[in-house]
Amino acid sequence: MIFLKTEDEIELLRQSNQLVGRTLAEVAKHIKPGVTTLELDRVAEEFIRDHGAIPTFKGYPNHEGKPFPGTLCTSINDVVVHGIPGKDVLKDGDIVSVDCGVLLNGFCGDSAYTFAIGQVDPEVLELLTATKEALYLGIENAIQGKRLGDIGYSIQDHCEKQSYGVVREFVGHGIGRNMHEDPQVPNYGRRGTGTLLKRGLCIAIEPMITLGKRQVTMDNDGWTVRTRDRKQAAHFEHTVAINSGKADILSTFDFIEEVLEKR
Ligand code: MG
Ligand code: MG
């Protein structure tokens, strides 16, 4: 069932998502060679709780009911999504996708960003650029009167034209009082097909794009999703509200990019 949000609800969603953007920026300050993903997770959890919110990923059950242990998903190199924060040390040349979700005043925020650590292979940096571009192309198509397939098509087309893989097993989603609401928002599709986009629909658009083939596998921990060919993957995510004109982007990369520009 799809819930369309009122203006007031969208403002609350904006507050939650702005906090996610600020949390990711706080994390960005700590991303450098030598830091562990668990240290990043602690930074995020403290920041979220200090702002009166709850990390929504923590305790979230997987397909077997096993709770996610972290505040963040930290996915290094060939990990696509759902990497568990732990003893993994970030090193020069790595990429790390950091996904963050909060619950504030009854509404969820959800956004993700892939960071480059030190000197990263130009081919991998291009993957990051393409994935972020695909996200914004998807958002350009998130307009009242278009359909979900228009979003998926624009993302898929942009990435496959450049021979990247588009992960299909994991998708974007509706968002509101719950982190995952209907509809599912695939990163592939056919133009003019799927659910009609209506004003007030709030969705997380989150392309997960691979340098090699699109197939993924899951580790024995029941969470960590990797590319089968072990090539790198990138993940960028925004939460947006559908409008009659341009979508209203409720999350933000501005705070993150302010931190990155100071480097
Ligand atoms: Mg997310
Ligand atoms: Mg999401």
mmCIF file of C-alpha atoms and ligand atoms in Angstrom:
data_model
loop_
_atom_site.group_PDB
_atom_site.id
_atom_site.type_symbol
_atom_site.label_atom_id
_atom_site.label_comp_id
_atom_site.label_asym_id
_atom_site.label_seq_id
_atom_site.Cartn_x
_atom_site.Cartn_y
_atom_site.Cartn_z
ATOM 1 C CA MET A 1 0.000 0.000 0.000
ATOM 2 C CA ILE A 2 1.348 3.392 -1.032
ATOM 3 C CA PHE A 3 1.016 6.307 1.386
ATOM 4 C CA LEU A 4 1.076 9.782 -0.136
ATOM 5 C CA LYS A 5 2.475 12.369 2.285
ATOM 6 C CA THR A 6 1.039 15.724 3.271
ATOM 7 C CA GLU A 7 3.140 18.906 3.182
ATOM 8 C CA ASP A 8 3.628 18.640 6.968
ATOM 9 C CA GLU A 9 4.762 15.040 6.710
ATOM 10 C CA ILE A 10 7.190 15.949 3.929
ATOM 11 C CA GLU A 11 8.702 18.648 6.168
ATOM 12 C CA LEU A 12 9.249 16.051 8.896
ATOM 13 C CA LEU A 13 10.822 13.710 6.355
ATOM 14 C CA ARG A 14 13.071 16.588 5.304
ATOM 15 C CA GLN A 15 14.265 17.089 8.884
ATOM 16 C CA SER A 16 15.078 13.386 9.243
ATOM 17 C CA ASN A 17 16.907 13.339 5.940
ATOM 18 C CA GLN A 18 18.854 16.521 6.665
ATOM 19 C CA LEU A 19 20.059 14.853 9.858
ATOM 20 C CA VAL A 20 21.237 11.891 7.776
ATOM 21 C CA GLY A 21 23.165 14.325 5.552
ATOM 22 C CA ARG A 22 24.774 15.931 8.585
ATOM 23 C CA THR A 23 25.622 12.518 10.038
ATOM 24 C CA LEU A 24 27.288 11.408 6.804
ATOM 25 C CA ALA A 25 29.285 14.663 6.821
ATOM 26 C CA GLU A 26 30.421 13.937 10.385
ATOM 27 C CA VAL A 27 31.461 10.466 9.230
ATOM 28 C CA ALA A 28 33.220 11.990 6.196
ATOM 29 C CA LYS A 29 35.495 13.976 8.545
ATOM 30 C CA HIS A 30 36.786 10.651 9.908
ATOM 31 C CA ILE A 31 37.193 8.767 6.642
ATOM 32 C CA LYS A 32 40.910 8.311 6.046
ATOM 33 C CA PRO A 33 43.466 5.507 5.812
ATOM 34 C CA GLY A 34 43.821 3.675 9.131
ATOM 35 C CA VAL A 35 40.295 4.195 10.452
ATOM 36 C CA THR A 36 38.074 1.165 11.066
ATOM 37 C CA THR A 37 34.483 1.004 9.926
ATOM 38 C CA LEU A 38 33.480 0.402 13.554
ATOM 39 C CA GLU A 39 35.022 3.765 14.504
ATOM 40 C CA LEU A 40 32.927 5.407 11.777
ATOM 41 C CA ASP A 41 29.864 3.629 13.107
ATOM 42 C CA ARG A 42 30.444 5.000 16.609
ATOM 43 C CA VAL A 43 30.796 8.544 15.261
ATOM 44 C CA ALA A 44 27.473 8.169 13.456
ATOM 45 C CA GLU A 45 25.556 6.604 16.327
ATOM 46 C CA GLU A 46 26.686 9.239 18.809
ATOM 47 C CA PHE A 47 25.835 12.058 16.389
ATOM 48 C CA ILE A 48 22.375 10.648 15.648
ATOM 49 C CA ARG A 49 21.496 10.083 19.316
ATOM 50 C CA ASP A 50 22.867 13.528 20.288
ATOM 51 C CA HIS A 51 20.309 14.953 17.859
ATOM 52 C CA GLY A 52 17.409 13.113 19.464
ATOM 53 C CA ALA A 53 17.071 10.510 16.747
ATOM 54 C CA ILE A 54 17.401 6.732 16.515
ATOM 55 C CA PRO A 55 19.562 4.809 14.033
ATOM 56 C CA THR A 56 17.015 2.786 12.040
ATOM 57 C CA PHE A 57 19.433 0.200 10.675
ATOM 58 C CA LYS A 58 20.444 -1.005 14.133
ATOM 59 C CA GLY A 59 18.430 -4.137 14.923
ATOM 60 C CA TYR A 60 16.781 -4.215 11.499
ATOM 61 C CA PRO A 61 16.104 -7.889 10.696
ATOM 62 C CA ASN A 62 17.421 -9.671 7.599
ATOM 63 C CA HIS A 63 15.570 -12.444 5.735
ATOM 64 C CA GLU A 64 16.316 -14.846 8.606
ATOM 65 C CA GLY A 65 15.332 -12.364 11.303
ATOM 66 C CA LYS A 66 18.974 -11.719 12.226
ATOM 67 C CA PRO A 67 19.340 -8.108 13.436
ATOM 68 C CA PHE A 68 21.790 -5.723 11.742
ATOM 69 C CA PRO A 69 24.395 -4.802 14.378
ATOM 70 C CA GLY A 70 25.454 -1.352 13.122
ATOM 71 C CA THR A 71 24.186 2.201 12.789
ATOM 72 C CA LEU A 72 25.750 2.456 9.334
ATOM 73 C CA CYS A 73 26.192 0.077 6.473
ATOM 74 C CA THR A 74 29.855 0.361 5.503
ATOM 75 C CA SER A 75 30.577 -1.375 2.220
ATOM 76 C CA ILE A 76 34.216 -1.462 1.092
ATOM 77 C CA ASN A 77 35.357 -2.020 -2.529
ATOM 78 C CA ASP A 78 33.564 -5.137 -3.836
ATOM 79 C CA VAL A 79 30.886 -4.921 -1.137
ATOM 80 C CA VAL A 80 27.805 -3.448 -2.786
ATOM 81 C CA VAL A 81 25.573 -2.837 0.229
ATOM 82 C CA HIS A 82 24.904 -3.907 3.834
ATOM 83 C CA GLY A 83 28.540 -4.196 4.931
ATOM 84 C CA ILE A 84 28.733 -4.592 8.711
ATOM 85 C CA PRO A 85 30.925 -2.063 10.570
ATOM 86 C CA GLY A 86 33.806 -3.848 12.272
ATOM 87 C CA LYS A 87 37.562 -4.244 12.365
ATOM 88 C CA ASP A 88 38.072 -3.583 8.650
ATOM 89 C CA VAL A 89 40.654 -0.817 8.265
ATOM 90 C CA LEU A 90 40.250 1.651 5.405
ATOM 91 C CA LYS A 91 43.368 1.988 3.293
ATOM 92 C CA ASP A 92 44.658 4.213 0.541
ATOM 93 C CA GLY A 93 42.984 3.308 -2.755
ATOM 94 C CA ASP A 94 39.797 1.889 -1.201
ATOM 95 C CA ILE A 95 36.272 3.089 -1.743
ATOM 96 C CA VAL A 96 33.616 2.838 0.962
ATOM 97 C CA SER A 97 29.884 3.230 0.548
ATOM 98 C CA VAL A 98 28.293 4.561 3.708
ATOM 99 C CA ASP A 99 24.531 4.177 4.061
ATOM 100 C CA CYS A 100 22.735 5.814 6.981
ATOM 101 C CA GLY A 101 19.173 5.788 8.255
ATOM 102 C CA VAL A 102 17.532 7.631 11.137
ATOM 103 C CA LEU A 103 14.142 7.934 12.770
ATOM 104 C CA LEU A 104 13.353 11.444 14.016
ATOM 105 C CA ASN A 105 9.924 12.663 15.160
ATOM 106 C CA GLY A 106 8.305 9.540 13.735
ATOM 107 C CA PHE A 107 9.759 9.841 10.226
ATOM 108 C CA CYS A 108 12.676 8.138 8.528
ATOM 109 C CA GLY A 109 15.692 9.489 6.692
ATOM 110 C CA ASP A 110 17.786 7.353 4.356
ATOM 111 C CA SER A 111 20.767 8.365 2.229
ATOM 112 C CA ALA A 112 24.064 6.892 1.064
ATOM 113 C CA TYR A 113 27.346 8.150 -0.408
ATOM 114 C CA THR A 114 30.436 6.390 -1.748
ATOM 115 C CA PHE A 115 33.756 7.870 -0.613
ATOM 116 C CA ALA A 116 37.197 7.513 -2.185
ATOM 117 C CA ILE A 117 40.114 7.057 0.215
ATOM 118 C CA GLY A 118 43.398 8.599 -0.884
ATOM 119 C CA GLN A 119 44.586 7.767 -4.395
ATOM 120 C CA VAL A 120 41.881 5.700 -6.062
ATOM 121 C CA ASP A 121 42.195 4.090 -9.503
ATOM 122 C CA PRO A 122 40.731 6.556 -12.080
ATOM 123 C CA GLU A 123 38.557 3.768 -13.482
ATOM 124 C CA VAL A 124 36.945 3.382 -10.055
ATOM 125 C CA LEU A 125 36.530 7.144 -9.621
ATOM 126 C CA GLU A 126 34.661 7.159 -12.938
ATOM 127 C CA LEU A 127 32.314 4.495 -11.545
ATOM 128 C CA LEU A 128 31.567 6.773 -8.578
ATOM 129 C CA THR A 129 30.864 9.702 -10.893
ATOM 130 C CA ALA A 130 28.612 7.620 -13.142
ATOM 131 C CA THR A 131 26.641 6.251 -10.196
ATOM 132 C CA LYS A 132 26.033 9.713 -8.762
ATOM 133 C CA GLU A 133 25.034 10.988 -12.214
ATOM 134 C CA ALA A 134 22.630 8.054 -12.545
ATOM 135 C CA LEU A 135 21.037 8.972 -9.220
ATOM 136 C CA TYR A 136 20.381 12.528 -10.404
ATOM 137 C CA LEU A 137 19.054 11.283 -13.758
ATOM 138 C CA GLY A 138 16.664 9.063 -11.817
ATOM 139 C CA ILE A 139 15.601 12.061 -9.744
ATOM 140 C CA GLU A 140 14.995 14.100 -12.940
ATOM 141 C CA ASN A 141 12.466 11.450 -13.907
ATOM 142 C CA ALA A 142 10.802 11.371 -10.487
ATOM 143 C CA ILE A 143 8.010 13.714 -11.521
ATOM 144 C CA GLN A 144 4.249 13.558 -11.138
ATOM 145 C CA GLY A 145 2.742 11.864 -14.205
ATOM 146 C CA LYS A 146 5.817 9.771 -15.007
ATOM 147 C CA ARG A 147 6.113 6.152 -13.928
ATOM 148 C CA LEU A 148 8.539 4.136 -11.830
ATOM 149 C CA GLY A 149 9.916 2.536 -14.996
ATOM 150 C CA ASP A 150 11.039 5.974 -16.178
ATOM 151 C CA ILE A 151 13.263 6.308 -13.121
ATOM 152 C CA GLY A 152 14.692 2.810 -13.491
ATOM 153 C CA TYR A 153 15.210 3.175 -17.221
ATOM 154 C CA SER A 154 17.158 6.431 -16.891
ATOM 155 C CA ILE A 155 19.501 4.910 -14.301
ATOM 156 C CA GLN A 156 19.976 1.646 -16.195
ATOM 157 C CA ASP A 157 20.516 3.353 -19.537
ATOM 158 C CA HIS A 158 23.152 5.746 -18.184
ATOM 159 C CA CYS A 159 25.117 2.958 -16.503
ATOM 160 C CA GLU A 160 24.823 0.178 -19.064
ATOM 161 C CA LYS A 161 25.862 2.566 -21.861
ATOM 162 C CA GLN A 162 29.169 2.780 -20.014
ATOM 163 C CA SER A 163 29.294 -1.027 -19.547
ATOM 164 C CA TYR A 164 28.660 -0.913 -15.811
ATOM 165 C CA GLY A 165 26.503 -3.496 -14.052
ATOM 166 C CA VAL A 166 23.156 -2.513 -12.542
ATOM 167 C CA VAL A 167 22.364 -4.562 -9.438
ATOM 168 C CA ARG A 168 18.808 -5.922 -9.549
ATOM 169 C CA GLU A 169 18.469 -7.870 -6.316
ATOM 170 C CA PHE A 170 18.341 -4.699 -4.219
ATOM 171 C CA VAL A 171 16.214 -1.668 -5.011
ATOM 172 C CA GLY A 172 15.039 1.699 -3.746
ATOM 173 C CA HIS A 173 11.772 2.042 -1.847
ATOM 174 C CA GLY A 174 8.980 4.200 -0.546
ATOM 175 C CA ILE A 175 9.811 5.895 2.742
ATOM 176 C CA GLY A 176 7.848 7.593 5.501
ATOM 177 C CA ARG A 177 6.998 6.440 9.004
ATOM 178 C CA ASN A 178 8.705 3.218 7.950
ATOM 179 C CA MET A 179 12.116 2.999 6.334
ATOM 180 C CA HIS A 180 10.860 0.584 3.679
ATOM 181 C CA GLU A 181 7.401 1.278 2.313
ATOM 182 C CA ASP A 182 5.789 0.527 -1.035
ATOM 183 C CA PRO A 183 6.581 0.867 -3.848
ATOM 184 C CA GLN A 184 9.875 -0.802 -4.670
ATOM 185 C CA VAL A 185 12.035 1.448 -6.852
ATOM 186 C CA PRO A 186 14.245 -0.666 -9.148
ATOM 187 C CA ASN A 187 17.318 0.790 -10.828
ATOM 188 C CA TYR A 188 16.272 -0.764 -14.124
ATOM 189 C CA GLY A 189 13.055 -0.726 -16.084
ATOM 190 C CA ARG A 190 11.110 0.218 -19.164
ATOM 191 C CA ARG A 191 9.951 3.721 -19.930
ATOM 192 C CA GLY A 192 6.264 4.404 -19.398
ATOM 193 C CA THR A 193 5.695 1.288 -17.271
ATOM 194 C CA GLY A 194 5.101 0.662 -13.585
ATOM 195 C CA THR A 195 3.424 2.644 -10.842
ATOM 196 C CA LEU A 196 2.243 6.147 -11.741
ATOM 197 C CA LEU A 197 4.128 8.785 -9.743
ATOM 198 C CA LYS A 198 1.835 11.050 -7.756
ATOM 199 C CA ARG A 199 2.494 14.202 -5.835
ATOM 200 C CA GLY A 200 3.293 13.382 -2.194
ATOM 201 C CA LEU A 201 4.913 10.042 -2.976
ATOM 202 C CA CYS A 202 8.238 9.904 -1.114
ATOM 203 C CA ILE A 203 10.859 7.456 -2.321
ATOM 204 C CA ALA A 204 14.491 6.581 -1.768
ATOM 205 C CA ILE A 205 16.295 6.257 -5.113
ATOM 206 C CA GLU A 206 19.533 4.321 -4.721
ATOM 207 C CA PRO A 207 21.500 3.038 -7.698
ATOM 208 C CA MET A 208 23.931 0.227 -6.825
ATOM 209 C CA ILE A 209 26.317 0.048 -9.760
ATOM 210 C CA THR A 210 29.237 -2.286 -10.426
ATOM 211 C CA LEU A 211 32.481 -1.917 -12.353
ATOM 212 C CA GLY A 212 32.139 -5.421 -13.760
ATOM 213 C CA LYS A 213 29.178 -7.771 -13.985
ATOM 214 C CA ARG A 214 25.947 -7.074 -12.116
ATOM 215 C CA GLN A 215 25.689 -10.408 -10.268
ATOM 216 C CA VAL A 216 26.075 -10.390 -6.482
ATOM 217 C CA THR A 217 26.564 -12.917 -3.695
ATOM 218 C CA MET A 218 25.899 -12.772 0.025
ATOM 219 C CA ASP A 219 28.458 -13.579 2.715
ATOM 220 C CA ASN A 220 27.714 -16.146 5.417
ATOM 221 C CA ASP A 221 26.956 -13.300 7.844
ATOM 222 C CA GLY A 222 23.578 -12.976 6.121
ATOM 223 C CA TRP A 223 24.129 -9.301 5.351
ATOM 224 C CA THR A 224 27.227 -8.446 3.320
ATOM 225 C CA VAL A 225 26.414 -8.271 -0.401
ATOM 226 C CA ARG A 226 29.403 -8.486 -2.773
ATOM 227 C CA THR A 227 29.914 -8.496 -6.511
ATOM 228 C CA ARG A 228 30.405 -12.039 -7.723
ATOM 229 C CA ASP A 229 33.420 -11.010 -9.817
ATOM 230 C CA ARG A 230 34.851 -9.080 -6.830
ATOM 231 C CA LYS A 231 35.062 -5.813 -8.773
ATOM 232 C CA GLN A 232 34.163 -2.563 -7.065
ATOM 233 C CA ALA A 233 30.627 -1.260 -6.585
ATOM 234 C CA ALA A 234 29.243 2.195 -5.825
ATOM 235 C CA HIS A 235 26.030 3.293 -4.074
ATOM 236 C CA PHE A 236 24.497 6.763 -3.883
ATOM 237 C CA GLU A 237 21.047 7.364 -2.388
ATOM 238 C CA HIS A 238 18.695 10.288 -1.971
ATOM 239 C CA THR A 239 15.225 10.448 -0.466
ATOM 240 C CA VAL A 240 12.916 12.595 -2.601
ATOM 241 C CA ALA A 241 9.304 13.789 -2.616
ATOM 242 C CA ILE A 242 7.394 13.765 -5.909
ATOM 243 C CA ASN A 243 6.085 17.146 -7.014
ATOM 244 C CA SER A 244 4.355 18.456 -10.103
ATOM 245 C CA GLY A 245 7.681 19.900 -11.253
ATOM 246 C CA LYS A 246 11.163 18.869 -10.175
ATOM 247 C CA ALA A 247 11.348 16.388 -7.317
ATOM 248 C CA ASP A 248 12.020 17.840 -3.889
ATOM 249 C CA ILE A 249 15.304 16.261 -2.727
ATOM 250 C CA LEU A 250 14.819 15.823 1.031
ATOM 251 C CA SER A 251 18.275 14.421 1.796
ATOM 252 C CA THR A 252 21.463 16.291 0.941
ATOM 253 C CA PHE A 253 25.088 15.730 -0.033
ATOM 254 C CA ASP A 254 25.936 19.411 0.597
ATOM 255 C CA PHE A 255 27.332 18.884 4.092
ATOM 256 C CA ILE A 256 29.382 15.884 2.944
ATOM 257 C CA GLU A 257 30.798 17.737 -0.032
ATOM 258 C CA GLU A 258 31.700 20.754 2.127
ATOM 259 C CA VAL A 259 33.854 18.376 4.193
ATOM 260 C CA LEU A 260 35.385 16.756 1.104
ATOM 261 C CA GLU A 261 36.197 20.119 -0.503
ATOM 262 C CA LYS A 262 38.201 21.201 2.545
ATOM 263 C CA ARG A 263 40.654 18.344 2.016
HETATM 264 MG MG MG B 1 19.996 3.609 2.554
HETATM 265 MG MG MG B 2 17.294 2.936 1.141
#
